[in-house]
Tab-separated table of N, CA and C in Angstrom:
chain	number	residue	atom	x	y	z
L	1	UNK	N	-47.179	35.246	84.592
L	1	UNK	CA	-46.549	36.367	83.930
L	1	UNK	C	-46.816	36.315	82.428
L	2	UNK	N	-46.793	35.269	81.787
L	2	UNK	CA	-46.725	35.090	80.358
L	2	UNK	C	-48.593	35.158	80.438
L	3	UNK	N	-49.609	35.036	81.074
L	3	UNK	CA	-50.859	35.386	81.078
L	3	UNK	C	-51.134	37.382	80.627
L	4	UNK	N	-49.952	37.980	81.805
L	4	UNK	CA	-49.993	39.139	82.000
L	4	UNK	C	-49.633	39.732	80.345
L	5	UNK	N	-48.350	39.131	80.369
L	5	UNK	CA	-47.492	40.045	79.019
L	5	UNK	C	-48.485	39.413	77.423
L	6	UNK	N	-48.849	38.256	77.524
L	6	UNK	CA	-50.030	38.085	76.009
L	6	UNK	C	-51.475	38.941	75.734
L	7	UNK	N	-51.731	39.519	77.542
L	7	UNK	CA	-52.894	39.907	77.752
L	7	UNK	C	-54.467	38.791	77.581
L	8	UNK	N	-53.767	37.921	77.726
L	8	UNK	CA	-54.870	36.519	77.844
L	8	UNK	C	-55.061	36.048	78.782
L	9	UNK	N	-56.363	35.418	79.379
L	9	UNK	CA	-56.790	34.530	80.342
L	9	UNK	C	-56.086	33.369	80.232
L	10	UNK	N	-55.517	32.726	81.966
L	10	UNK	CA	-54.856	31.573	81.957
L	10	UNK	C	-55.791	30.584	81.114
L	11	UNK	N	-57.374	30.647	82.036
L	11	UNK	CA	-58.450	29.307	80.896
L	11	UNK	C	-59.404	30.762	80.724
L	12	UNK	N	-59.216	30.645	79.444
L	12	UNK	CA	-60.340	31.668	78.852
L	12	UNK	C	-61.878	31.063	78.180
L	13	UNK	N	-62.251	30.236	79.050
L	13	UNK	CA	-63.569	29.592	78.706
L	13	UNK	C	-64.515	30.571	79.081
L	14	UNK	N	-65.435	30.758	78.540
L	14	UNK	CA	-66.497	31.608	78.503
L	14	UNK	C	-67.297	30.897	79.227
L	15	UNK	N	-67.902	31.382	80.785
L	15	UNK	CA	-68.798	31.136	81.215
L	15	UNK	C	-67.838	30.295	82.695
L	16	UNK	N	-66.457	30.306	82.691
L	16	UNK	CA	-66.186	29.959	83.904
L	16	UNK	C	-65.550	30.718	84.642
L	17	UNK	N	-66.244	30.489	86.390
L	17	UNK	CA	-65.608	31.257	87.033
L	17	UNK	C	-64.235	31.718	87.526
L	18	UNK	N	-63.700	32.362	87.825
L	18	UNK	CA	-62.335	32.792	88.246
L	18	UNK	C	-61.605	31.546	89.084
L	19	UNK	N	-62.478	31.119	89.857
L	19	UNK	CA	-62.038	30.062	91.564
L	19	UNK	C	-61.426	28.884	91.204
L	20	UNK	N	-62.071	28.061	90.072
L	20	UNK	CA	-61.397	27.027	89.774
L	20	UNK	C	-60.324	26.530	89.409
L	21	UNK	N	-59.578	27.390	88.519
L	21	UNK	CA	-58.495	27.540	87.538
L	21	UNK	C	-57.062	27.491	88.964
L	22	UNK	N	-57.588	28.523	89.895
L	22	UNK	CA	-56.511	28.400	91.500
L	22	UNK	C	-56.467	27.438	92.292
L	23	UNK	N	-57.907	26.849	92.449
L	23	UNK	CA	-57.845	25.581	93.377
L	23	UNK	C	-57.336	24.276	92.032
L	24	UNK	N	-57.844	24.247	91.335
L	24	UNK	CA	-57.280	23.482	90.439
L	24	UNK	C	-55.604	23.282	90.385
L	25	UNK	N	-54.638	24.282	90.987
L	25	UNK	CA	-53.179	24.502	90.781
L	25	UNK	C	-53.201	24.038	91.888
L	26	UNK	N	-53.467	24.592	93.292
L	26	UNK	CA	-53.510	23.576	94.511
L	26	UNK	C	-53.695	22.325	94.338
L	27	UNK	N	-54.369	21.388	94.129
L	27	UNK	CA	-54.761	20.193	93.773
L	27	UNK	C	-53.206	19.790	93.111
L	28	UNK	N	-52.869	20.532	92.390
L	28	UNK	CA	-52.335	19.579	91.066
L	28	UNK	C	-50.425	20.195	92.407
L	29	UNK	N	-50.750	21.183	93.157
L	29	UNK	CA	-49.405	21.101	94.330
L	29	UNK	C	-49.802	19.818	95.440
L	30	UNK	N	-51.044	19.347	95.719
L	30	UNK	CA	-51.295	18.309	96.349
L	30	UNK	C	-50.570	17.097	95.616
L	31	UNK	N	-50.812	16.998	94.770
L	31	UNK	CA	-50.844	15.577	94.131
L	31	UNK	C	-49.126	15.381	93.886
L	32	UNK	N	-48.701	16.698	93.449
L	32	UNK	CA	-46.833	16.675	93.697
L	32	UNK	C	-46.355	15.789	94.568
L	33	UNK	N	-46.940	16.756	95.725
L	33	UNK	CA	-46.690	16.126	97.104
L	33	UNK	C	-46.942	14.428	97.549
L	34	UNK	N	-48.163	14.667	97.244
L	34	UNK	CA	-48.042	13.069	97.364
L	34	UNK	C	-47.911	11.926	96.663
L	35	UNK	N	-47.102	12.421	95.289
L	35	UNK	CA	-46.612	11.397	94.511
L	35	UNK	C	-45.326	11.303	94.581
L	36	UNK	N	-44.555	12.590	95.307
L	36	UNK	CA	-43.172	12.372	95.510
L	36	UNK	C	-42.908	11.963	96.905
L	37	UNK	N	-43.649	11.835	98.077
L	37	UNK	CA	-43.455	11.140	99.284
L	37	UNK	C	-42.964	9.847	99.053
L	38	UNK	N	-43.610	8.914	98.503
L	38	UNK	CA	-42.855	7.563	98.624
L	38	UNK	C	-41.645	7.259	97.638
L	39	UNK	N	-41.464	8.048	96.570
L	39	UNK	CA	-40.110	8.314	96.071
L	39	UNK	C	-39.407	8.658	97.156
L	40	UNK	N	-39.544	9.597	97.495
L	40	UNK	CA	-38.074	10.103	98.612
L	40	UNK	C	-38.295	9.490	99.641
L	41	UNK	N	-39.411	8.259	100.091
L	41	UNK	CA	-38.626	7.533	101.329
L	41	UNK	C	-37.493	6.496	100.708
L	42	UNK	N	-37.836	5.925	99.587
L	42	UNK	CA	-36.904	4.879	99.001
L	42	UNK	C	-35.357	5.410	99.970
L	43	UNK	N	-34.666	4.502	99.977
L	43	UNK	CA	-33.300	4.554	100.508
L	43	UNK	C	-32.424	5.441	99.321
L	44	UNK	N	-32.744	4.995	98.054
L	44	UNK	CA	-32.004	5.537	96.795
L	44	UNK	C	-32.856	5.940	95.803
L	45	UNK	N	-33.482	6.888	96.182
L	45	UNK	CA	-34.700	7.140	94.694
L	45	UNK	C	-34.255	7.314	93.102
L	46	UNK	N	-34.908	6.769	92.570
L	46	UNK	CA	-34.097	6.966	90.885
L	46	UNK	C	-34.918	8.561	90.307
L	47	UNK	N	-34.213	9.031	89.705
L	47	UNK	CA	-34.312	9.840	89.066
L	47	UNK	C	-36.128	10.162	88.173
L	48	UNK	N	-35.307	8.942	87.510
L	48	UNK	CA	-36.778	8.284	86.272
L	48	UNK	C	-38.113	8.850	87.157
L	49	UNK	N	-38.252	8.098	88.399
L	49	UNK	CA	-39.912	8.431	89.292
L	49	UNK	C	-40.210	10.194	88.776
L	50	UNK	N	-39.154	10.729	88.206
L	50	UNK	CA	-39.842	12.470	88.411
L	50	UNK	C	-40.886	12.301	87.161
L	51	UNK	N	-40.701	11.500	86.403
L	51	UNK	CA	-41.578	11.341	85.053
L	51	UNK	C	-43.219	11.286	85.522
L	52	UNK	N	-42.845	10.055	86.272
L	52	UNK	CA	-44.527	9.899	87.175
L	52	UNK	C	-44.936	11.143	87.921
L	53	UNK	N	-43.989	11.416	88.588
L	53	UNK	CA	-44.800	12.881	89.380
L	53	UNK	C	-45.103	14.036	88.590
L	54	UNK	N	-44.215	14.495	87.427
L	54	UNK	CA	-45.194	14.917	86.973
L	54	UNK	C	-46.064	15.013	86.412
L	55	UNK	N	-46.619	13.780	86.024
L	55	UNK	CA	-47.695	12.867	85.197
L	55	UNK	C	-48.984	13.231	86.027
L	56	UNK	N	-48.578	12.670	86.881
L	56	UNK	CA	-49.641	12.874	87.999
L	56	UNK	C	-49.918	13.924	87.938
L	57	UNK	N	-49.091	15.163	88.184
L	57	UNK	CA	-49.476	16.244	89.120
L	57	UNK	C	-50.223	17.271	87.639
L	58	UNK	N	-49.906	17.121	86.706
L	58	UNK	CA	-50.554	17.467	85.730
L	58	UNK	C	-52.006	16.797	85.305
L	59	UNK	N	-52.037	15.366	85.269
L	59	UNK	CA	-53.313	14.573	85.762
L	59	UNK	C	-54.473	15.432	86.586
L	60	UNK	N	-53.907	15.929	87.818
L	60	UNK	CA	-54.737	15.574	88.671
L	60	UNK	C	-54.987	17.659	88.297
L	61	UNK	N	-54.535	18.197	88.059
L	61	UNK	CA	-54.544	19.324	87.765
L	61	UNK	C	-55.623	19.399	86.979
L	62	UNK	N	-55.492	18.724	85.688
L	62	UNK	CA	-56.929	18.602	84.863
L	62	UNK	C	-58.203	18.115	85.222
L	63	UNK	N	-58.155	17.319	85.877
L	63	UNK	CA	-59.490	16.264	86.882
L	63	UNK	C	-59.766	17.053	87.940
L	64	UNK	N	-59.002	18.261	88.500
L	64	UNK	CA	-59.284	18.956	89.477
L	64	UNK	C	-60.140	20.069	88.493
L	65	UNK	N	-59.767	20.598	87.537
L	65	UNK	CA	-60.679	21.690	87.283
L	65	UNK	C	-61.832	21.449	86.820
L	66	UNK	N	-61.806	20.211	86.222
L	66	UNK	CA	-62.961	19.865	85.672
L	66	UNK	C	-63.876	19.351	87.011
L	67	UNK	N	-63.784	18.764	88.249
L	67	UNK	CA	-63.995	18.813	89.212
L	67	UNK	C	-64.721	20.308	90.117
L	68	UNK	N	-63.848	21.369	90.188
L	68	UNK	CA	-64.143	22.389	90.942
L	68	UNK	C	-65.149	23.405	89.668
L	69	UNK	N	-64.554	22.733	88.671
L	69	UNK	CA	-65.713	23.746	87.842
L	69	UNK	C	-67.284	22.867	87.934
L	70	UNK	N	-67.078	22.051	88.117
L	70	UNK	CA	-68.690	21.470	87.959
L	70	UNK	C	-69.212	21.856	89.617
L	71	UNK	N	-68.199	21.960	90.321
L	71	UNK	CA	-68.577	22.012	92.160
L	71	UNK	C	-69.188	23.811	91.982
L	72	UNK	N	-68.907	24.549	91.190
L	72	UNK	CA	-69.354	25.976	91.375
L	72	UNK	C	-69.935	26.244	90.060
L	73	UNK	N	-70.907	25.590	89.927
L	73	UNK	CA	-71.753	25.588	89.212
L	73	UNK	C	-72.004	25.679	88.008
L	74	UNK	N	-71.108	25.012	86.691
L	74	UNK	CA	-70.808	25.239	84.971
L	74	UNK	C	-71.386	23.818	84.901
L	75	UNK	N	-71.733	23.735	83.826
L	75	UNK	CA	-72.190	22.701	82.981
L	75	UNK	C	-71.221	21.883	82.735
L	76	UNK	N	-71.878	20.617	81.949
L	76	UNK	CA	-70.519	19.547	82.193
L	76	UNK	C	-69.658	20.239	80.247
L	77	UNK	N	-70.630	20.403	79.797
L	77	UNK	CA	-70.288	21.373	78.448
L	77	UNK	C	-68.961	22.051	78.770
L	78	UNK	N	-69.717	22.918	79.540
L	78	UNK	CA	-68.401	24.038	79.928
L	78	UNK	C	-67.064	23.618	80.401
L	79	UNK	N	-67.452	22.944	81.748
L	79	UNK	CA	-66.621	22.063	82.459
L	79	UNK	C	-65.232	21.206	81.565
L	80	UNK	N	-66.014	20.457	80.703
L	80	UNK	CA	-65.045	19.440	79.233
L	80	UNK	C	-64.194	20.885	78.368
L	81	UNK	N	-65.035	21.493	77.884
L	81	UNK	CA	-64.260	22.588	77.114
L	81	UNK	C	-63.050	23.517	77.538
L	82	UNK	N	-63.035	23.656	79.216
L	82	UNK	CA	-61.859	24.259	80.134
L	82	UNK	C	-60.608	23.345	79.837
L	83	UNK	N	-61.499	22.151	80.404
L	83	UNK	CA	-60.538	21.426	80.269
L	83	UNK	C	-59.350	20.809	78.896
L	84	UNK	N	-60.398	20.692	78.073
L	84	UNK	CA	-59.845	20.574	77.078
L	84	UNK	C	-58.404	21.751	76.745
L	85	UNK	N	-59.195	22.887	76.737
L	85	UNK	CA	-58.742	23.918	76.549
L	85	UNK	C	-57.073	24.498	76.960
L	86	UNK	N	-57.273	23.728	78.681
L	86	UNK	CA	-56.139	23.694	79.482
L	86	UNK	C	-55.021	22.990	79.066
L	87	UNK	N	-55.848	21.554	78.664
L	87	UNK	CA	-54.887	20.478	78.296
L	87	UNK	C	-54.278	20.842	76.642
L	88	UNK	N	-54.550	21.462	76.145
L	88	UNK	CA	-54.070	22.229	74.683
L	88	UNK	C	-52.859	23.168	74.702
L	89	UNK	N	-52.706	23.869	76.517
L	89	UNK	CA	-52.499	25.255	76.140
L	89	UNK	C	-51.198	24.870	77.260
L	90	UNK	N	-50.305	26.199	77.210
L	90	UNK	CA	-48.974	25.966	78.114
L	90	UNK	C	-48.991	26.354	79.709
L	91	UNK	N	-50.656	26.108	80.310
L	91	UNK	CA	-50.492	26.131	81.346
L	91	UNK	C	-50.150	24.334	81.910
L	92	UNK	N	-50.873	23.537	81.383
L	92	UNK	CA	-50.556	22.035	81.678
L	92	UNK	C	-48.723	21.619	80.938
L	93	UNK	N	-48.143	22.664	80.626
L	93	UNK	CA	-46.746	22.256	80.225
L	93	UNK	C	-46.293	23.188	81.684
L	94	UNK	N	-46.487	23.706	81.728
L	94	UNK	CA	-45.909	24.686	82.922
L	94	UNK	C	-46.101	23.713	84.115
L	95	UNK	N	-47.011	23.047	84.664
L	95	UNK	CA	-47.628	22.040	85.725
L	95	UNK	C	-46.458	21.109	85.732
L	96	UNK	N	-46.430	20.536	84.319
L	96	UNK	CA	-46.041	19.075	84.802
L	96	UNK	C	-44.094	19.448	84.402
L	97	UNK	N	-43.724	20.901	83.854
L	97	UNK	CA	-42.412	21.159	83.775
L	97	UNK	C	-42.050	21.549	85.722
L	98	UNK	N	-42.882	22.002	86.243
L	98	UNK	CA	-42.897	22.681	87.550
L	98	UNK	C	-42.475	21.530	88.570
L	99	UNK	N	-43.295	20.585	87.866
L	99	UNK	CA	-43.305	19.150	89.159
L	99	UNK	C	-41.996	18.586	88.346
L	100	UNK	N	-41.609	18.683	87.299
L	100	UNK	CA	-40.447	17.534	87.133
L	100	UNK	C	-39.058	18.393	87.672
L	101	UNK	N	-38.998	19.779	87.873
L	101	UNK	CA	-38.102	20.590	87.819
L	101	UNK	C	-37.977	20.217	89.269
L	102	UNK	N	-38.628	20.652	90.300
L	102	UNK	CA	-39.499	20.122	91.735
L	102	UNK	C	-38.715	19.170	91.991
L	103	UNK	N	-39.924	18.159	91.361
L	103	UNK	CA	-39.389	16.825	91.600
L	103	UNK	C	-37.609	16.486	91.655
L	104	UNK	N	-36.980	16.530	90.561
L	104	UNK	CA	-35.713	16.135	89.971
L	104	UNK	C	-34.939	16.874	91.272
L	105	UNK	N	-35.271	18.264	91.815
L	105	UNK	CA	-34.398	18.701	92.472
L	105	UNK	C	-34.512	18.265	93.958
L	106	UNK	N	-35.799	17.548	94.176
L	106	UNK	CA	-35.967	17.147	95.464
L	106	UNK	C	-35.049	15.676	95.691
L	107	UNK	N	-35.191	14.696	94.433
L	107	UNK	CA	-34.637	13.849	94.395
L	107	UNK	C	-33.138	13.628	94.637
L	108	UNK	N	-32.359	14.906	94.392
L	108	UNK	CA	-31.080	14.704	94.600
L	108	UNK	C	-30.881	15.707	95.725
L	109	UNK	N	-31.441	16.253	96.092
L	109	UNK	CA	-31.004	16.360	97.793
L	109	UNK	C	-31.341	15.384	98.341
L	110	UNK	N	-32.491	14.796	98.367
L	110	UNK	CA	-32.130	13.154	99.136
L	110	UNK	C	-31.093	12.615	98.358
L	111	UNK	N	-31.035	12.061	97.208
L	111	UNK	CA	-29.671	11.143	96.771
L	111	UNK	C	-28.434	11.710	97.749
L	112	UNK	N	-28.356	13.095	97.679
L	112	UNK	CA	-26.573	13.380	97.940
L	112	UNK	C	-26.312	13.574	99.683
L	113	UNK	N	-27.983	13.190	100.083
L	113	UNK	CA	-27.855	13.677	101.705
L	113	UNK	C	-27.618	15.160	102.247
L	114	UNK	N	-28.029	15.583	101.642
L	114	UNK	CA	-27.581	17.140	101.409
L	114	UNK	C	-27.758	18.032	102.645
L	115	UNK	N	-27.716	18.907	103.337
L	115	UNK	CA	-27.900	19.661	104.288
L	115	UNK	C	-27.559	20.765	104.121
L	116	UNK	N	-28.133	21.689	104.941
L	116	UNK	CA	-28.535	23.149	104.924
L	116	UNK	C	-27.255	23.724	105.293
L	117	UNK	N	-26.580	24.939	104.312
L	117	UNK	CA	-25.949	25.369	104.472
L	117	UNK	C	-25.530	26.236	105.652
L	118	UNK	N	-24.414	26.153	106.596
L	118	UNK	CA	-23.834	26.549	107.506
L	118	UNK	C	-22.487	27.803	107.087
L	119	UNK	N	-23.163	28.875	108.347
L	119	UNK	CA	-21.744	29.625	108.180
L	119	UNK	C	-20.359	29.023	108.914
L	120	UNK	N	-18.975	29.577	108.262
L	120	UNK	CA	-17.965	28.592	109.444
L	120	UNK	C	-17.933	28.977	110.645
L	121	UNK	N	-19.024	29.709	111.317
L	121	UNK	CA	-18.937	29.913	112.758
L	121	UNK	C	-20.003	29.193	113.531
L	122	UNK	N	-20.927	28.131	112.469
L	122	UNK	CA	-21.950	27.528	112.747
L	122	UNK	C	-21.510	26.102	112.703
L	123	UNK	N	-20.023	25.443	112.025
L	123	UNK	CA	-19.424	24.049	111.930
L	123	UNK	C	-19.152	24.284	113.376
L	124	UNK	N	-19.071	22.709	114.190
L	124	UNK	CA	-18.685	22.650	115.215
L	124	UNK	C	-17.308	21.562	114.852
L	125	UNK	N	-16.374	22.663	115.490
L	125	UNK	CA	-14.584	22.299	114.528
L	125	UNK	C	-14.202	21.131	116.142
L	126	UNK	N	-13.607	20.277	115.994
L	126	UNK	CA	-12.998	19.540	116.434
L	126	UNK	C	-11.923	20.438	117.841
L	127	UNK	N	-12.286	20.591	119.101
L	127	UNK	CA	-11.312	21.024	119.993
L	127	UNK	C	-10.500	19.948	120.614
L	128	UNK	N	-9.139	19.981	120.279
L	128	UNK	CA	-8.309	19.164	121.203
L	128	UNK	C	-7.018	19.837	121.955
C-alpha cells in the first residue's frame, strides 16, 4: 500500500524483473516458518527467539532476491544493487517487523495454551 500511495516501485532497480521481488517475500515467509518451528516445539518458548526469526526471515529475504534475480537472468551488478537497495529501504523493515509481530504472537498462543474460540453452545457443560 505505502508502494501504491508514494507512487514508487517496491525495488526500483533498473533492469530488474517484476518475479523476483514476490518470490523473494515467499522465501523470506519460508524461512519464518522454519525458524519459528523449533521455538514453538520448546515446552516454554521465550519470547527473546522472535529477535532471531526475524533476523532470519529478513536474511533470507535479501539472499533470496539476490538469488532469484541472478536465476532470471540480471547481472551480478544488478543483482548487488537490488539488493542493496532493498536492504536501505522500508521494505526489509516491513519483513523483519512482519516476522517479529508473527512471531511474538505465535509465541504466546503456545505460552498460554490457547484455543480456538467456542460459542456457549459449543462448551460441553458438565450434565449431572
Amino acid at each position: 500500500m505505502l508502494s501504491l500511495a508514494t507512487d514508487r516501485d517496491v525495488i526500483a532497480t533498473p533492469g530488474l524483473p517484476p518475479v523476483p521481488g514476490p518470490l523473494a517475500f515467499g522465501a523470506a515467509a519460508l524461512a519464518f516458518a522454519g525458524a519459528l518451528w523449533p521455538v514453538l516445539r520448546a515446552e516454554r518458548p521465550r519470547y527473546t527467539d522472535v529477535v532471531l526469526v526475524s533476523f532470519v526471515s529478513a536474511l533470507v529475504h535479501l539472499a533470496a532476491l539476490w538469488v532469484f534475480a541472478l536465476l532470471f537472468g540480471v547481472n551480478v551488478a544488478t543483482a548487488t544493487a537490488a539488493v542493496a537497495e532493498t536492504a536501505t529501504s522500508w521494505t526489509v523493515a516491513v519483513v523483519a517487523g512482519a516476522a517479529a509481530v508473527a512471531g511474538w504472537a505465535a509465541i504466546a498462543v503456545r505460552r498460554t495454551a490457547a484455543h480456538r474460540p467456542q460459542w456457549p453452545w459449543e462448551r460441553e457443560e458438565d450434565e449431572e
